[in-house]
Short mmCIF file of the N, C-alpha and C atoms (twelve columns), coordinates in Angstrom:
data_MODEL
# 
_entry.id   MODEL 
# 
loop_
_atom_site.group_PDB 
_atom_site.id 
_atom_site.type_symbol 
_atom_site.label_atom_id 
_atom_site.label_alt_id 
_atom_site.label_comp_id 
_atom_site.label_asym_id 
_atom_site.label_seq_id 
_atom_site.Cartn_x 
_atom_site.Cartn_y 
_atom_site.Cartn_z 
_atom_site.pdbx_PDB_model_num 
ATOM 1   N N  . MET A 1  67.044  141.730 78.377  1 
ATOM 2   C CA . MET A 1  68.311  141.195 78.772  1 
ATOM 3   C C  . MET A 1  68.249  139.666 78.641  1 
ATOM 4   N N  . ALA A 2  69.203  139.104 77.961  1 
ATOM 5   C CA . ALA A 2  69.242  137.660 77.746  1 
ATOM 6   C C  . ALA A 2  69.954  136.985 78.919  1 
ATOM 7   N N  . GLN A 3  69.395  135.882 79.353  1 
ATOM 8   C CA . GLN A 3  70.034  135.146 80.442  1 
ATOM 9   C C  . GLN A 3  70.814  133.975 79.851  1 
ATOM 10  N N  . HIS A 4  72.045  133.836 80.323  1 
ATOM 11  C CA . HIS A 4  72.893  132.739 79.876  1 
ATOM 12  C C  . HIS A 4  72.989  131.711 81.008  1 
ATOM 13  N N  . HIS A 5  72.738  130.452 80.669  1 
ATOM 14  C CA . HIS A 5  72.820  129.397 81.668  1 
ATOM 15  C C  . HIS A 5  74.245  128.845 81.691  1 
ATOM 16  N N  . ASN A 6  74.733  128.654 82.898  1 
ATOM 17  C CA . ASN A 6  76.074  128.127 83.058  1 
ATOM 18  C C  . ASN A 6  75.954  126.695 83.606  1 
ATOM 19  N N  . PRO A 7  76.134  125.665 82.753  1 
ATOM 20  C CA . PRO A 7  75.983  124.284 83.225  1 
ATOM 21  C C  . PRO A 7  77.047  123.896 84.266  1 
ATOM 22  N N  . GLN A 8  78.199  124.519 84.229  1 
ATOM 23  C CA . GLN A 8  79.237  124.214 85.214  1 
ATOM 24  C C  . GLN A 8  78.800  124.623 86.616  1 
ATOM 25  N N  . ARG A 9  78.076  125.724 86.717  1 
ATOM 26  C CA . ARG A 9  77.606  126.179 88.016  1 
ATOM 27  C C  . ARG A 9  76.601  125.194 88.586  1 
ATOM 28  N N  . ARG A 10 75.715  124.707 87.753  1 
ATOM 29  C CA . ARG A 10 74.728  123.728 88.209  1 
ATOM 30  C C  . ARG A 10 75.403  122.430 88.633  1 
ATOM 31  N N  . LEU A 11 76.406  121.987 87.887  1 
ATOM 32  C CA . LEU A 11 77.135  120.777 88.244  1 
ATOM 33  C C  . LEU A 11 77.829  120.956 89.585  1 
ATOM 34  N N  . PHE A 12 78.406  122.128 89.807  1 
ATOM 35  C CA . PHE A 12 79.074  122.420 91.072  1 
ATOM 36  C C  . PHE A 12 78.079  122.355 92.229  1 
ATOM 37  N N  . LEU A 13 76.913  122.952 92.060  1 
ATOM 38  C CA . LEU A 13 75.911  122.945 93.117  1 
ATOM 39  C C  . LEU A 13 75.380  121.537 93.389  1 
ATOM 40  N N  . LYS A 14 75.204  120.727 92.341  1 
ATOM 41  C CA . LYS A 14 74.769  119.348 92.531  1 
ATOM 42  C C  . LYS A 14 75.834  118.556 93.290  1 
ATOM 43  N N  . THR A 15 77.094  118.770 92.956  1 
ATOM 44  C CA . THR A 15 78.188  118.061 93.619  1 
ATOM 45  C C  . THR A 15 78.264  118.435 95.091  1 
ATOM 46  N N  . ILE A 16 78.115  119.709 95.397  1 
ATOM 47  C CA . ILE A 16 78.142  120.162 96.785  1 
ATOM 48  C C  . ILE A 16 76.977  119.543 97.563  1 
ATOM 49  N N  . GLY A 17 75.800  119.510 96.971  1 
ATOM 50  C CA . GLY A 17 74.632  118.942 97.639  1 
ATOM 51  C C  . GLY A 17 74.793  117.450 97.882  1 
ATOM 52  N N  . THR A 18 75.302  116.737 96.899  1 
ATOM 53  C CA . THR A 18 75.514  115.296 97.049  1 
ATOM 54  C C  . THR A 18 76.578  115.018 98.095  1 
ATOM 55  N N  . GLY A 19 77.650  115.791 98.085  1 
ATOM 56  C CA . GLY A 19 78.717  115.608 99.070  1 
ATOM 57  C C  . GLY A 19 78.239  115.878 100.481 1 
ATOM 58  N N  . THR A 20 77.416  116.880 100.639 1 
ATOM 59  C CA . THR A 20 76.876  117.202 101.962 1 
ATOM 60  C C  . THR A 20 75.966  116.080 102.460 1 
ATOM 61  N N  . ALA A 21 75.149  115.532 101.590 1 
ATOM 62  C CA . ALA A 21 74.260  114.430 101.975 1 
ATOM 63  C C  . ALA A 21 75.074  113.189 102.348 1 
ATOM 64  N N  . ALA A 22 76.112  112.900 101.584 1 
ATOM 65  C CA . ALA A 22 76.953  111.738 101.879 1 
ATOM 66  C C  . ALA A 22 77.675  111.924 103.208 1 
ATOM 67  N N  . ALA A 23 78.187  113.113 103.455 1 
ATOM 68  C CA . ALA A 23 78.883  113.374 104.716 1 
ATOM 69  C C  . ALA A 23 77.924  113.224 105.897 1 
ATOM 70  N N  . GLY A 24 76.709  113.685 105.744 1 
ATOM 71  C CA . GLY A 24 75.715  113.537 106.808 1 
ATOM 72  C C  . GLY A 24 75.382  112.073 107.069 1 
ATOM 73  N N  . ALA A 25 75.296  111.288 106.009 1 
ATOM 74  C CA . ALA A 25 74.999  109.860 106.174 1 
ATOM 75  C C  . ALA A 25 76.149  109.158 106.889 1 
ATOM 76  N N  . PHE A 26 77.390  109.462 106.512 1 
ATOM 77  C CA . PHE A 26 78.532  108.849 107.172 1 
ATOM 78  C C  . PHE A 26 78.613  109.263 108.632 1 
ATOM 79  N N  . TYR A 27 78.272  110.487 108.915 1 
ATOM 80  C CA . TYR A 27 78.280  110.952 110.301 1 
ATOM 81  C C  . TYR A 27 77.227  110.211 111.111 1 
ATOM 82  N N  . ALA A 28 76.034  110.034 110.537 1 
ATOM 83  C CA . ALA A 28 74.955  109.344 111.245 1 
ATOM 84  C C  . ALA A 28 75.314  107.881 111.488 1 
ATOM 85  N N  . ILE A 29 75.952  107.243 110.525 1 
ATOM 86  C CA . ILE A 29 76.359  105.849 110.689 1 
ATOM 87  C C  . ILE A 29 77.429  105.749 111.771 1 
ATOM 88  N N  . GLY A 30 78.323  106.702 111.815 1 
ATOM 89  C CA . GLY A 30 79.394  106.685 112.808 1 
ATOM 90  C C  . GLY A 30 78.881  106.882 114.223 1 
ATOM 91  N N  . GLN A 31 77.715  107.473 114.388 1 
ATOM 92  C CA . GLN A 31 77.165  107.723 115.712 1 
ATOM 93  C C  . GLN A 31 76.365  106.537 116.247 1 
ATOM 94  N N  . ALA A 32 76.075  105.554 115.397 1 
ATOM 95  C CA . ALA A 32 75.297  104.397 115.832 1 
ATOM 96  C C  . ALA A 32 76.156  103.539 116.755 1 
ATOM 97  N N  . PRO A 33 75.598  103.095 117.874 1 
ATOM 98  C CA . PRO A 33 76.376  102.254 118.787 1 
ATOM 99  C C  . PRO A 33 76.610  100.878 118.177 1 
ATOM 100 N N  . LEU A 34 77.803  100.362 118.360 1 
ATOM 101 C CA . LEU A 34 78.133  99.043  117.861 1 
ATOM 102 C C  . LEU A 34 77.843  98.011  118.946 1 
ATOM 103 N N  . VAL A 35 77.337  96.895  118.553 1 
ATOM 104 C CA . VAL A 35 76.999  95.838  119.499 1 
ATOM 105 C C  . VAL A 35 78.253  95.017  119.770 1 
ATOM 106 N N  . GLN A 36 78.561  94.821  121.029 1 
ATOM 107 C CA . GLN A 36 79.725  94.039  121.421 1 
ATOM 108 C C  . GLN A 36 79.279  92.620  121.747 1 
ATOM 109 N N  . ALA A 37 80.084  91.670  121.360 1 
ATOM 110 C CA . ALA A 37 79.785  90.280  121.686 1 
ATOM 111 C C  . ALA A 37 80.065  90.053  123.161 1 
ATOM 112 N N  . LYS A 38 79.195  89.287  123.781 1 
ATOM 113 C CA . LYS A 38 79.410  88.988  125.184 1 
ATOM 114 C C  . LYS A 38 80.501  87.934  125.302 1 
ATOM 115 N N  . THR A 39 81.408  88.150  126.227 1 
ATOM 116 C CA . THR A 39 82.481  87.194  126.443 1 
ATOM 117 C C  . THR A 39 82.114  86.292  127.600 1 
ATOM 118 N N  . THR A 40 82.459  85.050  127.472 1 
ATOM 119 C CA . THR A 40 82.189  84.110  128.545 1 
ATOM 120 C C  . THR A 40 83.475  83.923  129.343 1 
ATOM 121 N N  . PRO A 41 83.366  83.854  130.642 1 
ATOM 122 C CA . PRO A 41 84.578  83.649  131.437 1 
ATOM 123 C C  . PRO A 41 85.145  82.263  131.167 1 
ATOM 124 N N  . SER A 42 86.467  82.137  131.280 1 
ATOM 125 C CA . SER A 42 87.096  80.842  131.036 1 
ATOM 126 C C  . SER A 42 86.666  79.855  132.114 1 
ATOM 127 N N  . THR A 43 86.745  78.589  131.789 1 
ATOM 128 C CA . THR A 43 86.289  77.567  132.725 1 
ATOM 129 C C  . THR A 43 87.209  77.471  133.938 1 
ATOM 130 N N  . ALA A 44 88.497  77.719  133.725 1 
ATOM 131 C CA . ALA A 44 89.445  77.685  134.844 1 
ATOM 132 C C  . ALA A 44 89.866  79.112  135.158 1 
ATOM 133 N N  . PRO A 45 89.499  79.631  136.323 1 
ATOM 134 C CA . PRO A 45 89.834  81.023  136.630 1 
ATOM 135 C C  . PRO A 45 91.339  81.274  136.737 1 
ATOM 136 N N  . ASP A 46 92.133  80.265  137.026 1 
ATOM 137 C CA . ASP A 46 93.574  80.474  137.153 1 
ATOM 138 C C  . ASP A 46 94.317  80.137  135.858 1 
ATOM 139 N N  . ALA A 47 93.580  79.958  134.747 1 
ATOM 140 C CA . ALA A 47 94.209  79.649  133.469 1 
ATOM 141 C C  . ALA A 47 95.019  80.856  133.012 1 
ATOM 142 N N  . PRO A 48 96.228  80.610  132.467 1 
ATOM 143 C CA . PRO A 48 97.048  81.737  132.010 1 
ATOM 144 C C  . PRO A 48 96.398  82.440  130.823 1 
ATOM 145 N N  . ARG A 49 96.565  83.724  130.760 1 
ATOM 146 C CA . ARG A 49 96.001  84.523  129.681 1 
ATOM 147 C C  . ARG A 49 97.125  85.005  128.784 1 
ATOM 148 N N  . GLY A 50 96.769  85.310  127.549 1 
ATOM 149 C CA . GLY A 50 97.729  85.884  126.624 1 
ATOM 150 C C  . GLY A 50 98.584  84.822  125.949 1 
ATOM 151 N N  . TYR A 51 99.846  85.141  125.774 1 
ATOM 152 C CA . TYR A 51 100.769 84.295  125.027 1 
ATOM 153 C C  . TYR A 51 101.111 83.037  125.800 1 
ATOM 154 N N  . ARG A 52 100.993 81.897  125.124 1 
ATOM 155 C CA . ARG A 52 101.405 80.627  125.704 1 
ATOM 156 C C  . ARG A 52 102.263 79.907  124.677 1 
ATOM 157 N N  . GLU A 53 103.437 79.492  125.071 1 
ATOM 158 C CA . GLU A 53 104.321 78.787  124.153 1 
ATOM 159 C C  . GLU A 53 103.991 77.302  124.234 1 
ATOM 160 N N  . THR A 54 103.247 76.840  123.253 1 
ATOM 161 C CA . THR A 54 102.833 75.443  123.232 1 
ATOM 162 C C  . THR A 54 103.782 74.642  122.352 1 
ATOM 163 N N  . ASP A 55 103.537 73.331  122.292 1 
ATOM 164 C CA . ASP A 55 104.424 72.443  121.549 1 
ATOM 165 C C  . ASP A 55 104.497 72.806  120.067 1 
ATOM 166 N N  . HIS A 56 103.352 73.078  119.454 1 
ATOM 167 C CA . HIS A 56 103.384 73.390  118.022 1 
ATOM 168 C C  . HIS A 56 104.050 74.735  117.748 1 
ATOM 169 N N  . ILE A 57 103.999 75.652  118.677 1 
ATOM 170 C CA . ILE A 57 104.699 76.927  118.507 1 
ATOM 171 C C  . ILE A 57 106.206 76.720  118.625 1 
ATOM 172 N N  . ARG A 58 106.636 75.871  119.543 1 
ATOM 173 C CA . ARG A 58 108.063 75.561  119.663 1 
ATOM 174 C C  . ARG A 58 108.584 74.913  118.386 1 
ATOM 175 N N  . ARG A 59 107.789 74.024  117.784 1 
ATOM 176 C CA . ARG A 59 108.209 73.398  116.519 1 
ATOM 177 C C  . ARG A 59 108.315 74.442  115.417 1 
ATOM 178 N N  . TYR A 60 107.397 75.398  115.392 1 
ATOM 179 C CA . TYR A 60 107.451 76.482  114.390 1 
ATOM 180 C C  . TYR A 60 108.700 77.322  114.591 1 
ATOM 181 N N  . TYR A 61 109.025 77.661  115.827 1 
ATOM 182 C CA . TYR A 61 110.239 78.424  116.100 1 
ATOM 183 C C  . TYR A 61 111.474 77.653  115.671 1 
ATOM 184 N N  . ALA A 62 111.459 76.338  115.833 1 
ATOM 185 C CA . ALA A 62 112.593 75.517  115.409 1 
ATOM 186 C C  . ALA A 62 112.792 75.581  113.902 1 
ATOM 187 N N  . THR A 63 111.703 75.673  113.143 1 
ATOM 188 C CA . THR A 63 111.839 75.771  111.685 1 
ATOM 189 C C  . THR A 63 112.431 77.118  111.281 1 
ATOM 190 N N  . LEU A 64 112.230 78.130  112.077 1 
ATOM 191 C CA . LEU A 64 112.793 79.449  111.764 1 
ATOM 192 C C  . LEU A 64 114.291 79.503  111.989 1 
ATOM 193 N N  . ARG A 65 114.780 78.705  112.915 1 
ATOM 194 C CA . ARG A 65 116.212 78.707  113.226 1 
ATOM 195 C C  . ARG A 65 117.026 77.997  112.167 1 
ATOM 196 N N  . ASP A 66 116.402 77.092  111.421 1 
ATOM 197 C CA . ASP A 66 117.154 76.296  110.429 1 
ATOM 198 C C  . ASP A 66 117.598 77.117  109.268 1 
# 
């Protein structure tokens, strides 16, 4: 009995193996803990946080109205 080799089948199996290895690597990278930068407290504890409308922001808003 003669055996016929099917190159498409081998390509399919190689692709599946490579895809599985890549998926495992991405999963392992995703499980690594990320290092967070330490934040320093502001020098003035009563300093306002978030949005502050400063002089240069008011000038920018004025240019939008023109």
